[in-house]
Coordinates of C-alpha atoms in Angstrom, one line a residue:
M1 CA 241.3 36.5 -17.4
K2 CA 239.2 34.2 -15.3
I3 CA 239.7 34.9 -11.6
A4 CA 238.9 32.3 -8.9
I5 CA 237.8 33.9 -5.6
I6 CA 238.3 31.4 -2.7
G7 CA 236.2 32.5 0.3
A8 CA 233.7 34.3 -2.0
N9 CA 231.0 34.4 0.7
G10 CA 233.0 36.6 3.2
F11 CA 233.0 40.3 3.5
I12 CA 236.1 40.9 1.3
G13 CA 235.3 37.9 -1.0
T14 CA 231.8 39.2 -1.7
R15 CA 233.1 42.6 -2.7
L16 CA 235.8 41.1 -5.0
V17 CA 233.1 39.1 -6.8
E18 CA 230.9 42.2 -7.2
H19 CA 233.8 44.3 -8.5
F20 CA 235.1 41.8 -11.0
H21 CA 231.7 40.7 -12.3
L22 CA 230.1 44.1 -12.5
G23 CA 233.3 45.7 -13.9
G24 CA 233.0 43.4 -16.8
L25 CA 236.8 43.3 -17.6
N26 CA 237.4 39.8 -16.1
E27 CA 235.4 36.7 -15.6
V28 CA 235.0 35.6 -12.0
A29 CA 234.5 32.1 -10.5
P30 CA 233.4 32.3 -6.8
I31 CA 234.5 29.3 -4.8
V32 CA 232.8 28.4 -1.5
R33 CA 232.9 25.3 0.6
R34 CA 229.2 24.6 0.9
P35 CA 226.1 25.4 -1.2
V36 CA 224.6 27.3 1.7
S37 CA 227.4 29.9 1.3
L38 CA 226.2 30.8 -2.2
A39 CA 223.5 33.2 -1.0
L40 CA 225.5 36.3 -2.1
P41 CA 227.7 34.9 -5.0
A42 CA 224.7 33.3 -6.7
R43 CA 222.9 36.6 -7.0
F44 CA 224.7 36.8 -10.3
A45 CA 224.6 34.5 -13.3
I46 CA 228.3 33.5 -12.9
D47 CA 230.3 30.3 -12.9
W48 CA 230.3 29.6 -9.1
R49 CA 231.9 26.4 -7.8
I50 CA 232.0 24.3 -4.7
G51 CA 235.5 23.6 -3.4
D52 CA 237.1 22.9 0.0
A53 CA 240.1 25.2 0.8
L54 CA 241.4 22.4 3.1
D55 CA 241.3 19.7 0.4
A56 CA 243.7 19.9 -2.5
N57 CA 241.7 17.5 -4.7
S58 CA 238.5 19.3 -4.2
L59 CA 240.1 22.7 -4.6
A60 CA 242.0 21.7 -7.8
Q61 CA 238.7 20.6 -9.4
A62 CA 237.0 23.8 -8.5
L63 CA 239.9 25.8 -10.0
A64 CA 239.8 24.2 -13.4
G65 CA 239.8 26.7 -16.3
C66 CA 240.8 29.7 -14.2
D67 CA 243.8 31.9 -14.9
A68 CA 244.5 33.4 -11.5
I69 CA 243.4 33.0 -7.8
V70 CA 242.6 35.3 -5.0
H71 CA 242.5 33.6 -1.7
A72 CA 240.2 35.4 0.8
A73 CA 239.1 32.4 2.9
I74 CA 239.3 32.6 6.7
G75 CA 239.3 30.0 9.5
D76 CA 240.7 29.2 12.9
P77 CA 244.4 29.3 13.5
R78 CA 244.9 25.6 12.5
Q79 CA 243.0 26.1 9.3
I80 CA 244.8 29.4 8.5
E81 CA 248.1 27.6 8.7
A82 CA 247.0 24.6 6.6
M83 CA 245.4 26.5 3.7
P84 CA 248.4 28.1 1.9
A85 CA 250.2 24.8 1.1
I86 CA 247.0 23.3 0.0
L87 CA 246.2 26.4 -2.1
A88 CA 249.6 26.2 -3.9
E89 CA 249.3 22.5 -4.6
A90 CA 245.8 22.9 -6.0
A91 CA 246.9 25.8 -8.2
A92 CA 249.7 23.8 -9.6
R93 CA 247.4 20.9 -10.4
A94 CA 245.0 23.3 -12.1
G95 CA 247.8 24.8 -14.2
I96 CA 247.5 28.3 -12.6
K97 CA 250.6 30.3 -12.1
R98 CA 249.5 33.5 -10.3
V99 CA 248.0 33.5 -6.7
V100 CA 247.1 36.5 -4.6
Y101 CA 246.9 35.6 -0.9
L102 CA 245.2 37.9 1.6
S103 CA 247.5 38.0 4.6
T104 CA 247.3 40.8 7.3
A105 CA 249.4 43.7 8.6
S106 CA 249.0 42.0 12.0
V107 CA 252.0 39.8 11.1
H108 CA 253.8 42.9 12.4
G109 CA 251.6 43.0 15.5
Q110 CA 248.7 45.3 16.1
S111 CA 251.1 48.0 17.4
P112 CA 254.2 47.7 15.3
E113 CA 257.5 49.4 16.0
P114 CA 258.4 52.7 14.2
G115 CA 260.1 52.0 10.8
T116 CA 258.2 48.8 10.2
N117 CA 257.9 47.7 6.6
E118 CA 257.9 44.5 4.6
S119 CA 261.5 43.8 5.2
S120 CA 261.1 43.9 9.0
P121 CA 261.7 40.5 10.6
L122 CA 258.7 38.6 11.8
H123 CA 258.4 36.5 14.9
T124 CA 255.9 34.1 16.3
G125 CA 255.8 35.4 19.9
H126 CA 252.8 37.7 19.6
A127 CA 250.1 38.0 22.3
L128 CA 247.4 36.9 19.9
E129 CA 247.5 33.4 18.4
Y130 CA 245.9 34.8 15.2
N131 CA 249.0 36.8 14.5
D132 CA 251.4 33.9 14.8
A133 CA 249.1 31.7 12.7
K134 CA 249.1 34.3 9.9
I135 CA 252.9 34.5 10.0
R136 CA 253.3 30.8 9.7
A137 CA 250.7 30.8 7.0
E138 CA 252.4 33.5 5.0
R139 CA 255.8 31.7 5.3
S140 CA 254.1 28.5 4.1
F141 CA 252.6 30.4 1.2
H142 CA 255.9 31.7 -0.1
T143 CA 257.6 28.4 0.4
A144 CA 254.9 26.5 -1.4
C145 CA 254.7 29.0 -4.3
Q146 CA 258.5 28.7 -4.8
R147 CA 258.2 24.9 -4.7
H148 CA 255.4 24.9 -7.4
G149 CA 256.8 27.7 -9.5
L150 CA 254.0 30.1 -8.8
A151 CA 254.0 33.9 -8.7
G152 CA 252.7 34.5 -5.2
F153 CA 251.6 37.9 -4.0
A154 CA 250.8 38.2 -0.2
L155 CA 248.9 41.4 0.6
R156 CA 249.0 42.7 4.2
P157 CA 246.0 45.0 4.8
G158 CA 245.3 46.6 8.2
V159 CA 241.8 47.4 9.4
V160 CA 239.6 46.6 6.4
F161 CA 236.3 48.5 6.6
G162 CA 233.3 49.0 4.4
P163 CA 229.7 47.9 3.8
R164 CA 229.1 44.6 5.7
S165 CA 232.2 45.0 7.7
R166 CA 232.3 44.2 11.4
W167 CA 234.3 47.4 12.0
I168 CA 231.2 49.3 11.0
T169 CA 228.4 47.1 12.4
D170 CA 230.1 46.2 15.7
L171 CA 231.2 49.8 16.3
A172 CA 227.6 51.1 15.7
T173 CA 226.3 48.5 18.1
D174 CA 228.9 49.4 20.8
L175 CA 228.3 53.2 20.4
R176 CA 224.5 52.8 20.8
S177 CA 224.8 50.6 23.8
G178 CA 227.4 52.7 25.5
R179 CA 230.1 49.9 25.2
A180 CA 232.5 51.8 22.9
W181 CA 235.6 53.4 24.4
L182 CA 238.8 55.1 23.4
L183 CA 242.3 54.6 24.7
D184 CA 244.4 57.8 25.3
E185 CA 241.7 59.9 23.8
G186 CA 241.8 58.0 20.5
R187 CA 245.3 59.3 19.5
G188 CA 246.4 55.9 18.3
I189 CA 246.8 55.3 14.6
C190 CA 244.2 53.2 12.8
N191 CA 245.9 51.5 9.8
S192 CA 242.7 51.5 7.8
I193 CA 242.0 50.4 4.3
Y194 CA 238.6 50.8 2.7
V195 CA 237.5 47.6 1.0
D196 CA 237.6 49.0 -2.5
N197 CA 241.2 50.1 -1.9
L198 CA 242.0 46.5 -1.0
V199 CA 240.3 45.4 -4.2
A200 CA 242.5 47.9 -6.1
A201 CA 245.5 46.3 -4.5
V202 CA 244.3 42.9 -5.5
E203 CA 243.9 44.1 -9.1
A204 CA 247.4 45.5 -9.1
A205 CA 248.8 42.2 -7.9
L206 CA 246.9 40.3 -10.6
T207 CA 248.5 42.4 -13.3
A208 CA 252.0 43.1 -12.0
D209 CA 255.1 41.5 -13.5
A210 CA 255.6 38.1 -11.9
K211 CA 259.2 39.2 -10.9
H212 CA 257.5 41.4 -8.3
A213 CA 256.0 38.5 -6.4
G214 CA 256.3 38.9 -2.6
A215 CA 254.7 40.5 0.4
Y216 CA 253.1 44.0 0.4
L217 CA 251.6 46.2 3.0
V218 CA 248.6 48.1 1.6
G219 CA 246.4 50.8 3.2
D220 CA 244.5 54.1 2.8
E221 CA 246.5 57.1 1.8
E222 CA 245.6 59.1 4.9
T223 CA 246.9 58.8 8.4
V224 CA 243.7 58.1 10.4
T225 CA 243.4 58.1 14.2
W226 CA 240.9 56.0 16.2
R227 CA 239.3 59.2 17.3
E228 CA 238.6 60.1 13.7
F229 CA 237.3 56.6 12.9
Y230 CA 235.0 56.4 15.9
G231 CA 234.0 60.0 15.7
G232 CA 232.9 59.7 12.1
V233 CA 230.6 56.7 12.9
A234 CA 229.3 58.3 16.1
T235 CA 228.4 61.6 14.3
A236 CA 226.5 59.7 11.6
L237 CA 224.5 57.9 14.3
G238 CA 223.6 61.2 16.1
I239 CA 226.0 60.5 19.0
D240 CA 228.3 63.2 20.2
P241 CA 231.9 61.8 19.8
A242 CA 232.9 63.7 23.0
T243 CA 230.7 61.3 25.0
I244 CA 232.7 58.3 24.0
P245 CA 234.3 57.4 27.4
P246 CA 238.0 56.7 27.9
L247 CA 239.2 53.3 28.8
K248 CA 240.5 53.7 32.3
N249 CA 241.5 50.2 33.2
I250 CA 243.0 47.6 30.8
P251 CA 241.9 44.1 31.8
D252 CA 244.4 41.3 32.5
F253 CA 244.4 39.3 29.3
T254 CA 246.5 36.5 30.7
P255 CA 244.8 33.3 29.3
G256 CA 243.2 31.0 31.7
T257 CA 243.7 27.2 31.9
A258 CA 240.9 26.4 29.5
V259 CA 242.2 28.8 26.8
R260 CA 245.8 27.5 27.2
L261 CA 244.5 23.9 26.8
Q262 CA 242.6 24.9 23.7
S263 CA 245.7 26.5 22.2
L264 CA 247.7 23.3 23.0
A265 CA 245.0 21.2 21.4
A266 CA 245.3 23.2 18.2
T267 CA 249.1 22.6 17.8
P268 CA 250.2 20.3 15.0
A269 CA 251.7 17.8 17.4
V270 CA 248.5 17.3 19.4
Q271 CA 246.4 17.3 16.2
S272 CA 248.5 14.5 14.8
V273 CA 247.8 12.2 17.8
L274 CA 244.1 13.1 18.3
P275 CA 242.9 10.4 15.9
L276 CA 244.4 7.8 18.3
V277 CA 242.5 9.1 21.3
P278 CA 239.3 7.3 22.1
G279 CA 236.1 9.3 21.4
I280 CA 234.8 9.1 25.0
A281 CA 238.0 10.7 26.3
K282 CA 237.9 13.5 23.8
R283 CA 234.2 14.2 24.7
T284 CA 235.0 14.2 28.4
V285 CA 237.8 16.8 27.9
K286 CA 235.6 18.9 25.7
N287 CA 232.9 19.0 28.3
L288 CA 235.3 19.9 31.0
L289 CA 236.6 22.8 28.9
V290 CA 233.1 24.1 28.2
A291 CA 232.3 23.9 31.9
A292 CA 235.4 25.8 32.9
Q293 CA 234.4 28.7 30.6
R294 CA 230.8 28.8 31.6
P295 CA 230.0 32.1 33.3
P296 CA 228.7 32.0 36.9
A297 CA 224.9 31.7 37.4
V298 CA 223.0 35.0 37.5
D299 CA 221.3 35.9 40.7
A300 CA 217.6 36.4 39.8
W301 CA 217.1 38.8 42.8
T302 CA 219.8 41.2 41.6
L303 CA 219.2 43.9 39.0
P304 CA 221.5 43.5 36.0
A305 CA 224.3 46.0 35.9
A306 CA 224.7 48.6 33.2
P307 CA 226.7 47.3 30.2
G308 CA 230.4 48.0 30.6
P309 CA 232.9 48.6 27.8
R310 CA 233.4 45.8 25.3
V311 CA 237.2 45.4 25.7
T312 CA 239.1 43.0 23.6
Q313 CA 242.9 42.4 23.6
E314 CA 243.0 43.0 19.8
L315 CA 241.3 46.4 20.1
V316 CA 243.5 47.4 23.1
L317 CA 246.6 46.6 21.1
L318 CA 245.3 48.3 18.0
Q319 CA 244.5 51.6 19.8
Q320 CA 248.1 51.6 21.2
C321 CA 249.5 51.9 17.7
R322 CA 251.5 55.0 16.9
V323 CA 252.8 54.0 13.5
K324 CA 251.3 54.6 10.0
L325 CA 252.4 51.5 8.1
P326 CA 253.8 52.4 4.6
H327 CA 252.7 51.0 1.3
T328 CA 255.6 52.5 -0.6
K329 CA 256.7 49.1 -1.9
A330 CA 253.2 48.4 -3.3
A331 CA 253.1 51.8 -4.9
Q332 CA 256.5 51.3 -6.6
A333 CA 256.3 47.6 -7.6
L334 CA 252.6 47.1 -8.1
N335 CA 251.7 50.7 -9.0
Y336 CA 249.1 50.6 -6.2
R337 CA 247.1 53.7 -5.5
A338 CA 244.2 54.0 -3.1
P339 CA 241.4 55.2 -5.4
V340 CA 239.0 56.0 -2.5
T341 CA 239.7 58.6 0.2
F342 CA 239.1 57.6 3.8
A343 CA 236.3 60.1 4.1
T344 CA 234.5 58.8 1.1
G345 CA 234.9 55.2 2.2
L346 CA 233.5 56.0 5.6
A347 CA 230.6 57.8 4.0
R348 CA 229.8 54.9 1.8
S349 CA 230.0 52.5 4.7
L350 CA 227.6 54.6 6.8
A351 CA 225.2 55.0 3.9
W352 CA 225.1 51.2 3.6
L353 CA 224.5 50.9 7.3
A354 CA 221.6 53.3 7.1
F355 CA 220.1 51.3 4.2
A356 CA 220.6 47.9 6.0
E357 CA 218.9 49.3 9.1
G358 CA 216.0 50.7 7.1
R359 CA 216.9 54.3 7.8
A360 CA 217.4 55.3 4.2

């Protein structure tokens, strides 16, 4: 089987290329948008291609000769929503019948309700635009697969960590700089999945009976708290986990005028009329938006304050989670099993971090 990996230069795409190529059981064709993105895929003597995930003609040409597709490309909300329909059309043109699309568990929100599973109804009223975009994208994916007669598998991983992951590098930076924090002593559930466990889920979807096409939650076997996740990284860095401060005050995440205008500009209705707007008007609006978000000037006579916690709305919502999302459906229909324990995955991630920083 020859497997096309769209978005082969990203964290997950890179690991997929490594796994399939070094495993030797399948051929792999990494697909990236620009030659500059071939730095990692082109390490190997493999059949890499250039193709645009937002252009059906370009993508169909890049998919020629492949038997299946794994879509791991990312983008802004508008691009996220546009990609699935283009993907299905390109696959149909290339004569490919099986597509694995990497969605996200965030379609259920970062802090889902108890009892949440794949049959739980989805809604597009989330606090984060990313969640709503992924929901619309997944709906578009299934509709387009049905239209073109494709076996479409949408995988919904949670917090994907591993070597090269932002969940490792950013956390290490925050811990060292004193900007890490825990909400409610880290009791929240981290719906983690080590990257090689996600790769195992992709393999399972590639070989499953086409009648099982659909959406699947996938994750690690263990129930992991944010205290355990942060504590493991902190200990490896020589930091006492007990010194990670609690988050005392949750900021107001109500979007400002500039953010609301940017969200409005990203809607399909506005995007459809933008080509009719004169260039000078668009540049003027863009400059005004940039000016509105520019931080106030720093007083050169005042000593800089100590860095405060790096608080994002996504992380606040994630740390409020009290639900371990199930992957029972994936286990039953796809025969998915997480081959790597959480402890081993974290140890491998931290060993990579030590190597990348020249400490090993």
